[in-house]
């Protein structure tokens, strides 16, 4: 097992042990790629939602919120292209009976070639030290060049095959690249077939003519079909945005890596309606703005990178992913897409209703263009816990596991801990807890030795522990212990709220 896999296993185990995430229906042996959020997970998830919602809706005076239904008229999904084009190409290995996404097998093959190039570069950087010119090395080293050429050759066939749905070409690539099944090791593959990712059900009883409904695969369509409702009732002028947080469902072919790829998940999406022609500008703006949002949490910039899409979704004319360095490598956490008037245009066509904007400045009507930001709430959650999980060896030789969750997102902000469970300290602690609970998510704990209680709070990422001791009874001061440094200071009990508020705030200085 490599270091990343080992770390990932520990994170999954920690999430379960400390009430962040449980497998769904666990007593029935779970349900594949569906998870439940426990007592601490629900808090962390709510805090991420709150941070996103405030950044979008509260801090932008031209963005408003929406909460649309999961069920929508089935024609919505015809118009959006999801009925015809929301497919993944799947392939089965006849020996292991395992099912894969054909495009992912090819992408993994490309990633291995990229890895070879990176190793070559790292080796050379070590060898040449300060004099190393990476650009020149990449352009001239024969092994790097050979692998780069291989990637270019693969992409020259892979990208058009994906764009045009040429499944035979994908199969031919898998055969020619000699890609084998990671489980059986064999190259005994079926043909590649298209698989639609939408879940469907029937609405109404069969006797009254039930109709086909889909569980939405993205929240965005609820925003598009409400564009005019919000624009008119909110008297919005372009540019303006509509933001929404909600569940989405995809029948993923290969659902693995814990909460990274689930069949039921949550999205936080914002559609920014703009004048056609300005999409480049706004695309760049939202790319930068969204990176700023991530970095404001204090997660190091090296853990993020921007990846330009080689192949575009059926609705986009430009797209980037913000990728995060998960324990299993850099993967997409958020997408920023320039969707043109694809969706509003399609809904006008299919519904026969006008979805236009009358521009009072230019005296013309047009269909707005859209730039979308779309982040998976569960992926953001996984990014936060992956970053936060830390095993530390302390100076006294002991060890601790601490979740360095950005304080603003921590499930519990303050733990109130009487030093001992006697001498009136529990009563004093309760009094403090009862005051602080209206402002912060707090926990009161008086069982076990204080050191063990600190460790339990570290393990769930509580940024501040307040200890009530005998001196508190004399002068009403308490100690405040900071999670990461473990430093303690004495402050008046009445200052706790002010001190904690200022330290956990994400407000720009
Ligand atoms: N409305 C655009 C859209 O849905 P997407 O790239 O398919 O774009 C956006 O999805 C985000 O939703 C992704 O960046 C990812 O964070 C999240 N996401 C997509 N599929 C997911 C899944 N199966 N499980 C968890 N999160 C997922």
Short mmCIF file of C-alpha atoms and ligand atoms in Angstrom, two decimals:
data_model
loop_
_atom_site.label_atom_id
_atom_site.label_comp_id
_atom_site.label_asym_id
_atom_site.label_seq_id
_atom_site.Cartn_x
_atom_site.Cartn_y
_atom_site.Cartn_z
CA UNK A 1 0.00 0.00 0.00
CA UNK A 2 1.49 3.40 -0.90
CA UNK A 3 1.59 6.37 1.49
CA UNK A 4 -1.45 8.05 -0.04
CA UNK A 5 -3.59 4.89 0.13
CA UNK A 6 -2.56 4.28 3.70
CA UNK A 7 -3.41 7.86 4.68
CA UNK A 8 -6.75 7.66 2.85
CA UNK A 9 -7.68 4.46 4.73
CA UNK A 10 -6.87 6.16 8.02
CA UNK A 11 -9.01 9.18 7.10
CA UNK A 12 -11.99 6.96 6.24
CA UNK A 13 -11.60 5.06 9.53
CA UNK A 14 -11.27 8.32 11.47
CA UNK A 15 -14.39 9.76 9.84
CA UNK A 16 -16.35 6.73 11.01
CA UNK A 17 -14.86 6.50 14.51
CA UNK A 18 -15.52 10.16 15.28
CA UNK A 19 -19.03 10.50 13.87
CA UNK A 20 -18.27 12.31 10.62
CA UNK A 21 -19.36 9.75 8.01
CA UNK A 22 -21.06 6.34 8.17
CA UNK A 23 -21.81 3.94 5.31
CA UNK A 24 -25.51 4.20 4.46
CA UNK A 25 -27.75 1.44 5.91
CA UNK A 26 -24.70 -0.04 7.57
CA UNK A 27 -26.62 -2.65 9.57
CA UNK A 28 -27.69 -4.10 6.19
CA UNK A 29 -24.05 -4.10 5.01
CA UNK A 30 -24.28 -0.68 3.40
CA UNK A 31 -25.37 0.59 0.01
CA UNK A 32 -22.73 1.09 -2.63
CA UNK A 33 -21.50 4.69 -2.97
CA UNK A 34 -24.10 6.12 -0.58
CA UNK A 35 -23.05 7.60 2.77
CA UNK A 36 -24.62 9.21 5.83
CA UNK A 37 -23.17 12.14 7.70
CA UNK A 38 -22.97 11.69 11.47
CA UNK A 39 -23.16 14.19 14.30
CA UNK A 40 -19.87 15.91 13.47
CA UNK A 41 -20.17 15.43 9.72
CA UNK A 42 -23.56 17.14 9.62
CA UNK A 43 -22.11 20.17 11.43
CA UNK A 44 -19.06 20.37 9.16
CA UNK A 45 -21.26 20.01 6.08
CA UNK A 46 -23.61 22.76 7.30
CA UNK A 47 -20.64 25.04 7.96
CA UNK A 48 -19.28 24.50 4.43
CA UNK A 49 -22.75 25.27 3.01
CA UNK A 50 -23.00 28.36 5.16
CA UNK A 51 -19.56 29.60 4.04
CA UNK A 52 -20.47 29.08 0.37
CA UNK A 53 -23.96 30.58 0.70
CA UNK A 54 -22.73 33.66 2.51
CA UNK A 55 -19.86 34.19 0.02
CA UNK A 56 -22.25 33.93 -2.90
CA UNK A 57 -25.59 35.31 -1.76
CA UNK A 58 -24.84 37.56 1.19
CA UNK A 59 -21.60 39.13 -0.01
CA UNK A 60 -22.73 39.78 -3.61
CA UNK A 61 -25.61 42.20 -3.92
CA UNK A 62 -26.46 40.82 -7.38
CA UNK A 63 -26.69 37.12 -6.47
CA UNK A 64 -29.82 35.60 -4.95
CA UNK A 65 -30.65 32.14 -3.67
CA UNK A 66 -33.10 29.50 -4.86
CA UNK A 67 -34.40 26.17 -3.57
CA UNK A 68 -35.99 24.33 -6.47
CA UNK A 69 -37.57 20.86 -6.40
CA UNK A 70 -35.59 17.71 -7.16
CA UNK A 71 -38.34 16.40 -9.45
CA UNK A 72 -38.81 18.42 -12.62
CA UNK A 73 -40.86 18.07 -15.78
CA UNK A 74 -39.22 15.25 -17.83
CA UNK A 75 -38.86 17.53 -20.86
CA UNK A 76 -36.39 19.62 -18.84
CA UNK A 77 -33.90 16.77 -19.21
CA UNK A 78 -34.62 16.33 -22.89
CA UNK A 79 -33.97 20.05 -23.45
CA UNK A 80 -30.84 20.11 -21.31
CA UNK A 81 -29.34 17.27 -23.34
CA UNK A 82 -29.13 14.88 -20.40
CA UNK A 83 -31.52 12.29 -21.88
CA UNK A 84 -29.42 12.02 -25.04
CA UNK A 85 -25.94 12.95 -23.94
CA UNK A 86 -25.46 12.40 -20.20
CA UNK A 87 -23.77 9.09 -20.82
CA UNK A 88 -20.58 7.42 -19.79
CA UNK A 89 -18.94 4.81 -22.01
CA UNK A 90 -18.75 1.56 -20.06
CA UNK A 91 -16.73 -1.57 -20.64
CA UNK A 92 -16.67 -4.91 -18.77
CA UNK A 93 -13.76 -7.21 -18.19
CA UNK A 94 -14.98 -10.71 -18.98
CA UNK A 95 -12.65 -12.41 -16.51
CA UNK A 96 -13.03 -10.27 -13.39
CA UNK A 97 -16.64 -9.28 -14.31
CA UNK A 98 -15.68 -5.77 -13.19
CA UNK A 99 -17.19 -2.77 -14.91
CA UNK A 100 -15.16 0.31 -15.85
CA UNK A 101 -15.56 3.61 -17.57
CA UNK A 102 -13.70 3.26 -20.86
CA UNK A 103 -12.64 6.93 -20.77
CA UNK A 104 -11.27 6.57 -17.24
CA UNK A 105 -9.16 3.56 -18.26
CA UNK A 106 -7.62 5.69 -21.02
CA UNK A 107 -7.23 8.72 -18.73
CA UNK A 108 -5.47 6.54 -16.15
CA UNK A 109 -3.11 5.34 -18.88
CA UNK A 110 -2.34 8.96 -19.80
CA UNK A 111 -1.81 9.79 -16.11
CA UNK A 112 0.79 7.02 -15.90
CA UNK A 113 2.69 8.54 -18.84
CA UNK A 114 2.50 11.97 -17.15
CA UNK A 115 3.81 10.39 -13.96
CA UNK A 116 6.78 8.97 -15.89
CA UNK A 117 7.53 12.44 -17.26
CA UNK A 118 7.30 14.01 -13.80
CA UNK A 119 9.64 11.39 -12.33
CA UNK A 120 12.14 12.09 -15.10
CA UNK A 121 11.95 15.83 -14.36
CA UNK A 122 12.30 15.31 -10.59
CA UNK A 123 15.36 13.08 -11.09
CA UNK A 124 17.00 15.65 -13.34
CA UNK A 125 16.16 18.52 -10.95
CA UNK A 126 17.95 16.62 -8.18
CA UNK A 127 20.94 15.92 -10.40
CA UNK A 128 21.39 19.47 -11.71
CA UNK A 129 20.42 21.40 -8.55
CA UNK A 130 20.11 25.18 -8.87
CA UNK A 131 21.22 25.25 -12.50
CA UNK A 132 18.25 23.10 -13.60
CA UNK A 133 16.20 24.61 -16.42
CA UNK A 134 12.95 22.61 -16.34
CA UNK A 135 11.49 24.12 -19.50
CA UNK A 136 14.56 23.31 -21.54
CA UNK A 137 14.76 19.82 -20.07
CA UNK A 138 11.14 19.08 -20.99
CA UNK A 139 11.72 20.35 -24.51
CA UNK A 140 14.91 18.42 -25.17
CA UNK A 141 15.03 15.20 -23.12
CA UNK A 142 14.32 12.31 -25.51
CA UNK A 143 12.44 10.15 -22.96
CA UNK A 144 10.22 13.07 -21.91
CA UNK A 145 9.62 13.98 -25.53
CA UNK A 146 8.74 10.38 -26.43
CA UNK A 147 6.16 10.15 -23.65
CA UNK A 148 4.75 13.58 -24.50
CA UNK A 149 4.33 12.45 -28.09
CA UNK A 150 2.52 9.31 -26.91
CA UNK A 151 0.09 11.48 -24.90
CA UNK A 152 -0.50 13.75 -27.90
CA UNK A 153 -1.14 10.76 -30.15
CA UNK A 154 -3.60 9.24 -27.69
CA UNK A 155 -5.46 12.53 -27.20
CA UNK A 156 -5.66 13.09 -30.95
CA UNK A 157 -7.88 10.00 -31.11
CA UNK A 158 -9.39 10.00 -27.62
CA UNK A 159 -10.85 13.52 -27.63
CA UNK A 160 -12.75 13.22 -30.95
CA UNK A 161 -13.90 9.71 -30.02
CA UNK A 162 -15.43 11.09 -26.81
CA UNK A 163 -16.89 14.18 -28.48
CA UNK A 164 -18.51 12.20 -31.27
CA UNK A 165 -19.48 9.16 -29.23
CA UNK A 166 -17.33 6.83 -31.34
CA UNK A 167 -17.32 3.84 -29.02
CA UNK A 168 -15.43 1.56 -31.43
CA UNK A 169 -12.50 3.99 -31.42
CA UNK A 170 -12.39 3.91 -27.62
CA UNK A 171 -12.32 0.11 -27.68
CA UNK A 172 -9.57 0.15 -30.31
CA UNK A 173 -7.50 2.52 -28.15
CA UNK A 174 -7.90 0.29 -25.09
CA UNK A 175 -6.75 -2.72 -27.14
CA UNK A 176 -3.83 -0.93 -28.80
CA UNK A 177 -2.57 0.62 -25.56
CA UNK A 178 -2.74 -2.88 -24.05
CA UNK A 179 -4.71 -1.63 -21.06
CA UNK A 180 -5.46 -4.50 -18.71
CA UNK A 181 -8.02 -4.93 -15.94
CA UNK A 182 -6.51 -3.85 -12.59
CA UNK A 183 -8.25 -6.81 -10.91
CA UNK A 184 -7.81 -9.79 -13.27
CA UNK A 185 -4.82 -8.40 -15.17
CA UNK A 186 -6.42 -9.64 -18.40
CA UNK A 187 -7.24 -7.76 -21.61
CA UNK A 188 -10.39 -9.75 -22.24
CA UNK A 189 -12.78 -6.81 -22.72
CA UNK A 190 -16.37 -6.51 -23.96
CA UNK A 191 -17.31 -3.83 -26.49
CA UNK A 192 -17.81 -0.29 -25.16
CA UNK A 193 -21.48 0.70 -24.56
CA UNK A 194 -23.14 3.98 -23.62
CA UNK A 195 -24.77 4.14 -20.20
CA UNK A 196 -27.10 6.98 -19.16
CA UNK A 197 -26.34 8.18 -15.65
CA UNK A 198 -29.80 9.47 -14.71
CA UNK A 199 -31.96 7.63 -12.19
CA UNK A 200 -35.60 7.46 -13.21
CA UNK A 201 -38.88 6.66 -11.52
CA UNK A 202 -42.64 6.89 -12.12
CA UNK A 203 -44.74 9.75 -10.80
CA UNK A 204 -48.42 9.09 -10.08
CA UNK A 205 -50.15 5.70 -9.93
CA UNK A 206 -50.17 3.48 -12.99
CA UNK A 207 -53.97 3.78 -13.28
CA UNK A 208 -53.95 7.55 -13.80
CA UNK A 209 -51.19 7.38 -16.39
CA UNK A 210 -47.94 7.57 -14.50
CA UNK A 211 -45.22 9.63 -16.11
CA UNK A 212 -41.51 9.16 -16.21
CA UNK A 213 -39.54 11.39 -13.85
CA UNK A 214 -35.82 11.70 -13.26
CA UNK A 215 -33.89 12.41 -10.10
CA UNK A 216 -31.96 15.54 -11.10
CA UNK A 217 -28.33 14.86 -12.06
CA UNK A 218 -27.42 18.53 -11.45
CA UNK A 219 -29.12 21.36 -9.58
CA UNK A 220 -28.42 23.84 -12.40
CA UNK A 221 -31.56 23.09 -14.44
CA UNK A 222 -33.80 24.21 -11.54
CA UNK A 223 -32.04 27.57 -11.84
CA UNK A 224 -32.41 27.83 -15.63
CA UNK A 225 -36.14 27.13 -15.63
CA UNK A 226 -36.61 29.75 -12.90
CA UNK A 227 -34.44 32.37 -14.60
CA UNK A 228 -37.36 34.55 -15.67
CA UNK A 229 -39.28 34.12 -12.40
CA UNK A 230 -36.33 35.42 -10.41
CA UNK A 231 -35.32 38.09 -12.91
CA UNK A 232 -38.84 39.56 -13.07
CA UNK A 233 -39.86 39.25 -9.40
CA UNK A 234 -36.43 40.40 -8.20
CA UNK A 235 -36.25 43.15 -10.86
CA UNK A 236 -32.73 42.01 -11.63
CA UNK A 237 -30.46 43.67 -14.16
CA UNK A 238 -27.71 41.77 -15.92
CA UNK A 239 -25.25 40.62 -14.73
CA UNK A 240 -26.88 38.76 -11.87
CA UNK A 241 -26.57 35.29 -10.37
CA UNK A 242 -28.79 32.61 -8.89
CA UNK A 243 -27.26 30.24 -6.34
CA UNK A 244 -28.57 26.92 -5.12
CA UNK A 245 -27.46 24.10 -2.82
CA UNK A 246 -29.12 20.73 -3.15
CA UNK A 247 -29.03 17.01 -3.79
CA UNK A 248 -28.11 15.53 -7.15
CA UNK A 249 -28.15 11.90 -8.24
CA UNK A 250 -26.03 10.00 -10.74
CA UNK A 251 -25.93 6.29 -11.35
CA UNK A 252 -22.14 6.30 -11.54
CA UNK A 253 -20.68 3.22 -13.23
CA UNK A 254 -17.67 3.08 -11.00
CA UNK A 255 -18.31 4.69 -7.68
CA UNK A 256 -15.26 4.50 -5.47
CA UNK A 257 -12.95 6.58 -3.35
CA UNK A 258 -15.36 7.05 -0.46
CA UNK A 259 -17.41 10.25 -0.78
CA UNK A 260 -15.46 11.44 -3.85
CA UNK A 261 -17.83 9.81 -6.32
CA UNK A 262 -21.25 9.01 -4.92
CA UNK A 263 -24.60 8.10 -6.41
CA UNK A 264 -26.43 10.60 -4.17
CA UNK A 265 -24.51 13.79 -3.44
CA UNK A 266 -24.91 17.51 -3.00
CA UNK A 267 -23.93 20.37 -5.27
CA UNK A 268 -23.48 24.08 -4.64
CA UNK A 269 -24.07 25.77 -7.99
CA UNK A 270 -24.34 29.33 -9.16
CA UNK A 271 -25.45 30.47 -12.61
CA UNK A 272 -24.28 33.95 -13.53
CA UNK A 273 -26.44 35.51 -16.26
CA UNK A 274 -24.52 37.92 -18.49
CA UNK A 275 -24.69 39.83 -21.74
CA UNK A 276 -23.49 37.69 -24.70
CA UNK A 277 -19.94 38.60 -25.64
CA UNK A 278 -18.82 39.16 -22.06
CA UNK A 279 -18.42 35.46 -21.25
CA UNK A 280 -14.60 35.42 -21.46
CA UNK A 281 -14.30 38.23 -18.95
CA UNK A 282 -16.76 36.70 -16.48
CA UNK A 283 -15.27 33.25 -16.89
CA UNK A 284 -11.88 34.64 -15.80
CA UNK A 285 -13.51 36.60 -12.97
CA UNK A 286 -15.22 33.53 -11.51
CA UNK A 287 -12.12 31.39 -11.92
CA UNK A 288 -10.18 33.82 -9.75
CA UNK A 289 -13.02 34.46 -7.32
CA UNK A 290 -13.54 30.75 -6.67
CA UNK A 291 -9.81 30.15 -6.09
CA UNK A 292 -9.87 33.02 -3.59
CA UNK A 293 -12.76 31.31 -1.78
CA UNK A 294 -10.77 28.11 -1.39
CA UNK A 295 -7.57 29.84 -0.32
CA UNK A 296 -9.31 32.05 2.27
CA UNK A 297 -9.74 28.91 4.39
CA UNK A 298 -5.99 28.75 4.93
CA UNK A 299 -5.49 25.52 2.98
CA UNK A 300 -2.11 25.87 1.20
CA UNK A 301 -2.21 27.03 -2.44
CA UNK A 302 -0.02 24.09 -3.56
CA UNK A 303 -2.93 21.76 -2.83
CA UNK A 304 -4.97 23.35 -5.63
CA UNK A 305 -4.40 23.56 -9.35
CA UNK A 306 -6.40 24.63 -12.38
CA UNK A 307 -6.99 22.09 -15.10
CA UNK A 308 -8.26 23.16 -18.52
CA UNK A 309 -10.75 20.75 -20.04
CA UNK A 310 -9.59 18.90 -23.15
CA UNK A 311 -13.06 17.58 -23.79
CA UNK A 312 -16.03 19.80 -23.06
CA UNK A 313 -19.41 18.80 -21.66
CA UNK A 314 -22.23 19.01 -24.18
CA UNK A 315 -23.30 22.42 -22.87
CA UNK A 316 -19.99 24.30 -22.53
CA UNK A 317 -17.73 26.38 -24.82
CA UNK A 318 -15.02 26.77 -22.18
CA UNK A 319 -14.43 24.95 -18.91
CA UNK A 320 -11.85 24.54 -16.18
CA UNK A 321 -11.67 22.36 -13.13
CA UNK A 322 -10.26 23.44 -9.83
CA UNK A 323 -8.41 20.34 -8.71
CA UNK A 324 -7.44 19.48 -5.15
CA UNK A 325 -4.66 17.20 -4.03
CA UNK A 326 -6.62 14.38 -2.39
CA UNK A 327 -4.66 11.49 -0.81
CA UNK A 328 -5.15 9.64 -4.13
CA UNK A 329 -3.79 12.55 -6.22
CA UNK A 330 -5.05 15.75 -7.85
CA UNK A 331 -8.74 15.44 -8.77
CA UNK A 332 -11.62 17.78 -9.63
CA UNK A 333 -13.35 19.52 -6.76
CA UNK A 334 -15.13 22.28 -8.69
CA UNK A 335 -15.98 23.11 -12.29
CA UNK A 336 -16.32 26.55 -13.85
CA UNK A 337 -18.16 26.43 -17.15
CA UNK A 338 -19.04 28.94 -19.79
CA UNK A 339 -22.44 27.53 -20.84
CA UNK A 340 -23.30 30.21 -23.44
CA UNK A 341 -27.08 30.37 -24.10
CA UNK A 342 -27.18 26.59 -24.53
CA UNK A 343 -29.59 25.91 -21.66
CA UNK A 344 -31.86 28.96 -21.84
CA UNK A 345 -31.95 28.57 -25.64
CA UNK A 346 -32.91 24.90 -25.37
CA UNK A 347 -35.63 25.57 -22.77
CA UNK A 348 -37.12 28.28 -25.00
CA UNK A 349 -37.23 25.84 -27.88
CA UNK A 350 -38.73 22.93 -25.94
CA UNK A 351 -41.19 24.94 -23.81
CA UNK A 352 -42.17 27.48 -26.45
CA UNK A 353 -41.80 30.21 -23.76
CA UNK A 354 -39.52 33.20 -24.18
CA UNK A 355 -36.64 33.34 -21.70
CA UNK A 356 -35.17 36.65 -22.79
CA UNK A 357 -33.84 39.76 -21.19
CA UNK A 358 -34.77 43.27 -22.22
CA UNK A 359 -31.63 45.34 -21.88
CA UNK A 360 -32.67 48.90 -20.96
CA UNK A 361 -29.19 50.21 -21.78
CA UNK A 362 -29.12 48.99 -25.38
CA UNK A 363 -32.90 48.77 -25.93
CA UNK A 364 -32.69 45.20 -27.24
CA UNK A 365 -33.87 41.76 -26.13
CA UNK A 366 -31.59 38.77 -26.06
CA UNK A 367 -31.06 35.39 -24.42
CA UNK A 368 -28.44 35.84 -21.68
CA UNK A 369 -25.25 33.82 -21.62
CA UNK A 370 -24.29 31.95 -18.47
CA UNK A 371 -21.08 31.32 -16.56
CA UNK A 372 -21.53 28.60 -13.98
CA UNK A 373 -19.58 27.69 -10.86
CA UNK A 374 -20.32 24.19 -9.61
CA UNK A 375 -18.74 22.59 -6.56
CA UNK A 376 -19.54 19.24 -4.98
CA UNK A 377 -20.30 19.74 -1.31
CA UNK A 378 -19.17 16.22 -0.45
CA UNK A 379 -15.92 16.68 -2.39
CA UNK A 380 -15.29 19.91 -0.52
CA UNK A 381 -15.94 17.98 2.70
CA UNK A 382 -13.43 15.33 1.62
CA UNK A 383 -10.88 18.02 0.75
CA UNK A 384 -11.27 19.60 4.20
CA UNK A 385 -10.91 16.33 6.13
CA UNK A 386 -8.03 15.16 3.87
CA UNK A 387 -6.17 18.39 4.55
CA UNK A 388 -7.06 18.38 8.25
CA UNK A 389 -6.18 14.83 9.27
CA UNK A 390 -2.79 14.98 11.03
CA UNK A 391 -0.90 12.42 13.08
CA UNK A 392 1.54 14.16 15.40
CA UNK A 393 4.37 13.00 17.57
CA UNK A 394 4.59 15.32 20.57
CA UNK A 395 7.67 16.46 22.44
CA UNK A 396 6.95 14.14 25.39
CA UNK A 397 6.96 11.15 23.01
CA UNK A 398 3.17 10.71 23.01
CA UNK A 399 1.09 10.85 19.84
CA UNK A 400 -2.11 12.60 18.91
CA UNK A 401 -4.45 12.71 15.95
CA UNK A 402 -5.65 16.22 15.34
CA UNK A 403 -8.07 17.48 12.71
CA UNK A 404 -6.72 20.88 11.64
CA UNK A 405 -10.10 21.85 10.22
CA UNK A 406 -10.21 25.55 9.30
CA UNK A 407 -11.71 26.98 12.54
CA UNK A 408 -14.62 28.64 10.75
CA UNK A 409 -15.75 25.22 9.50
CA UNK A 410 -15.08 23.17 12.64
CA UNK A 411 -18.13 21.17 13.82
CA UNK A 412 -17.67 22.32 17.43
CA UNK A 413 -16.08 25.69 18.06
CA UNK A 414 -15.67 25.58 21.83
CA UNK A 415 -15.45 22.76 24.37
CA UNK A 416 -16.09 23.79 27.97
CA UNK A 417 -14.20 21.49 30.32
CA UNK A 418 -14.24 21.71 34.14
CA UNK A 419 -10.82 20.52 35.36
CA UNK A 420 -12.41 18.14 37.88
CA UNK A 421 -15.95 16.96 38.45
CA UNK A 422 -16.30 18.47 41.94
CA UNK A 423 -15.76 21.63 44.04
CA UNK A 424 -18.40 23.58 42.11
CA UNK A 425 -16.40 23.51 38.83
CA UNK A 426 -19.10 21.63 36.83
CA UNK A 427 -21.67 24.25 37.84
CA UNK A 428 -19.34 27.08 36.81
CA UNK A 429 -18.62 25.26 33.51
CA UNK A 430 -22.33 24.76 32.79
CA UNK A 431 -22.95 28.44 33.43
CA UNK A 432 -20.31 29.37 30.84
CA UNK A 433 -21.62 26.77 28.36
CA UNK A 434 -25.16 28.12 28.73
CA UNK A 435 -23.94 31.59 27.81
CA UNK A 436 -21.74 30.58 24.88
CA UNK A 437 -24.16 28.13 23.24
CA UNK A 438 -26.28 30.92 21.75
CA UNK A 439 -23.30 32.11 19.71
CA UNK A 440 -21.26 28.98 18.99
CA UNK A 441 -21.67 25.25 18.61
CA UNK A 442 -20.28 24.19 22.01
CA UNK A 443 -19.74 20.97 23.90
CA UNK A 444 -19.67 20.51 27.66
CA UNK A 445 -17.60 17.56 28.89
CA UNK A 446 -16.65 16.60 32.43
CA UNK A 447 -15.85 12.87 32.14
CA UNK A 448 -12.27 11.50 32.13
CA UNK A 449 -8.94 13.19 32.77
CA UNK A 450 -8.48 16.58 31.13
CA UNK A 451 -5.73 15.25 28.79
CA UNK A 452 -8.07 12.63 27.34
CA UNK A 453 -10.79 15.20 26.85
CA UNK A 454 -8.34 17.47 24.97
CA UNK A 455 -7.45 14.52 22.69
CA UNK A 456 -11.11 13.80 21.94
CA UNK A 457 -11.66 17.45 21.00
CA UNK A 458 -8.48 17.44 18.86
CA UNK A 459 -9.81 14.40 17.02
CA UNK A 460 -12.97 16.22 15.96
CA UNK A 461 -11.14 19.47 15.24
CA UNK A 462 -12.48 21.72 18.03
CA UNK A 463 -10.32 24.86 17.77
CA UNK A 464 -10.74 26.06 21.38
CA UNK A 465 -11.02 24.27 24.72
CA UNK A 466 -11.96 26.38 27.72
CA UNK A 467 -10.92 24.93 31.06
CA UNK A 468 -12.64 25.97 34.23
CA UNK A 469 -10.41 25.42 37.31
CA UNK A 470 -10.18 26.44 40.95
CA UNK A 471 -8.77 29.84 40.07
CA UNK A 472 -11.94 30.47 38.02
CA UNK A 473 -13.91 30.39 41.26
CA UNK A 474 -11.65 33.09 42.71
CA UNK A 475 -11.17 35.56 39.84
CA UNK A 476 -13.50 34.36 37.05
CA UNK A 477 -10.64 33.66 34.64
CA UNK A 478 -10.39 30.52 32.49
CA UNK A 479 -7.70 28.95 30.33
CA UNK A 480 -8.19 28.89 26.58
CA UNK A 481 -6.26 26.16 24.72
CA UNK A 482 -5.64 26.47 21.01
CA UNK A 483 -5.95 23.19 19.10
CA UNK A 484 -2.99 23.36 16.69
CA UNK A 485 -0.31 24.88 18.94
CA UNK A 486 -1.80 23.42 22.16
CA UNK A 487 -0.80 26.72 23.80
CA UNK A 488 -2.88 27.87 26.74
CA UNK A 489 -3.50 31.36 28.03
CA UNK A 490 -5.56 32.75 30.88
CA UNK A 491 -8.29 35.17 30.01
CA UNK A 492 -11.34 36.60 31.83
CA UNK A 493 -14.36 34.32 31.28
CA UNK A 494 -16.37 37.24 29.93
CA UNK A 495 -13.82 37.67 27.09
CA UNK A 496 -14.17 34.12 25.71
CA UNK A 497 -16.83 35.01 23.19
CA UNK A 498 -14.96 38.05 21.84
CA UNK A 499 -11.62 36.20 21.62
CA UNK A 500 -13.06 33.14 19.86
CA UNK A 501 -15.20 35.21 17.47
CA UNK A 502 -12.22 37.22 16.31
CA UNK A 503 -10.03 34.15 15.82
CA UNK A 504 -12.49 32.02 13.87
CA UNK A 505 -13.78 34.78 11.64
CA UNK A 506 -13.20 34.55 7.88
CA UNK A 507 -13.96 38.23 7.49
CA UNK A 508 -11.23 40.01 5.52
CA UNK A 509 -9.15 42.24 7.84
N1 LIG B 1 -23.87 21.76 -13.44
C1 LIG B 1 -22.56 21.35 -13.86
C2 LIG B 1 -22.15 20.05 -13.33
O1 LIG B 1 -22.92 19.33 -12.73
P1 LIG B 1 -20.09 18.47 -13.07
O2 LIG B 1 -18.64 18.72 -13.36
O3 LIG B 1 -20.73 17.27 -13.65
O4 LIG B 1 -20.83 19.79 -13.54
C3 LIG B 1 -19.95 19.55 -10.72
O5 LIG B 1 -20.30 18.44 -11.50
C4 LIG B 1 -19.32 19.12 -9.41
O6 LIG B 1 -20.18 18.20 -8.74
C5 LIG B 1 -17.99 18.38 -9.57
O7 LIG B 1 -16.91 19.27 -9.65
C6 LIG B 1 -17.94 17.56 -8.30
O8 LIG B 1 -17.41 18.32 -7.25
C7 LIG B 1 -19.40 17.26 -8.01
N2 LIG B 1 -19.76 15.90 -8.42
C8 LIG B 1 -20.07 15.46 -9.67
N3 LIG B 1 -20.36 14.15 -9.66
C9 LIG B 1 -20.23 13.74 -8.37
C10 LIG B 1 -20.41 12.48 -7.71
N4 LIG B 1 -20.80 11.40 -8.36
N5 LIG B 1 -20.17 12.43 -6.37
C11 LIG B 1 -19.79 13.53 -5.69
N6 LIG B 1 -19.63 14.73 -6.26
C12 LIG B 1 -19.84 14.85 -7.58
#
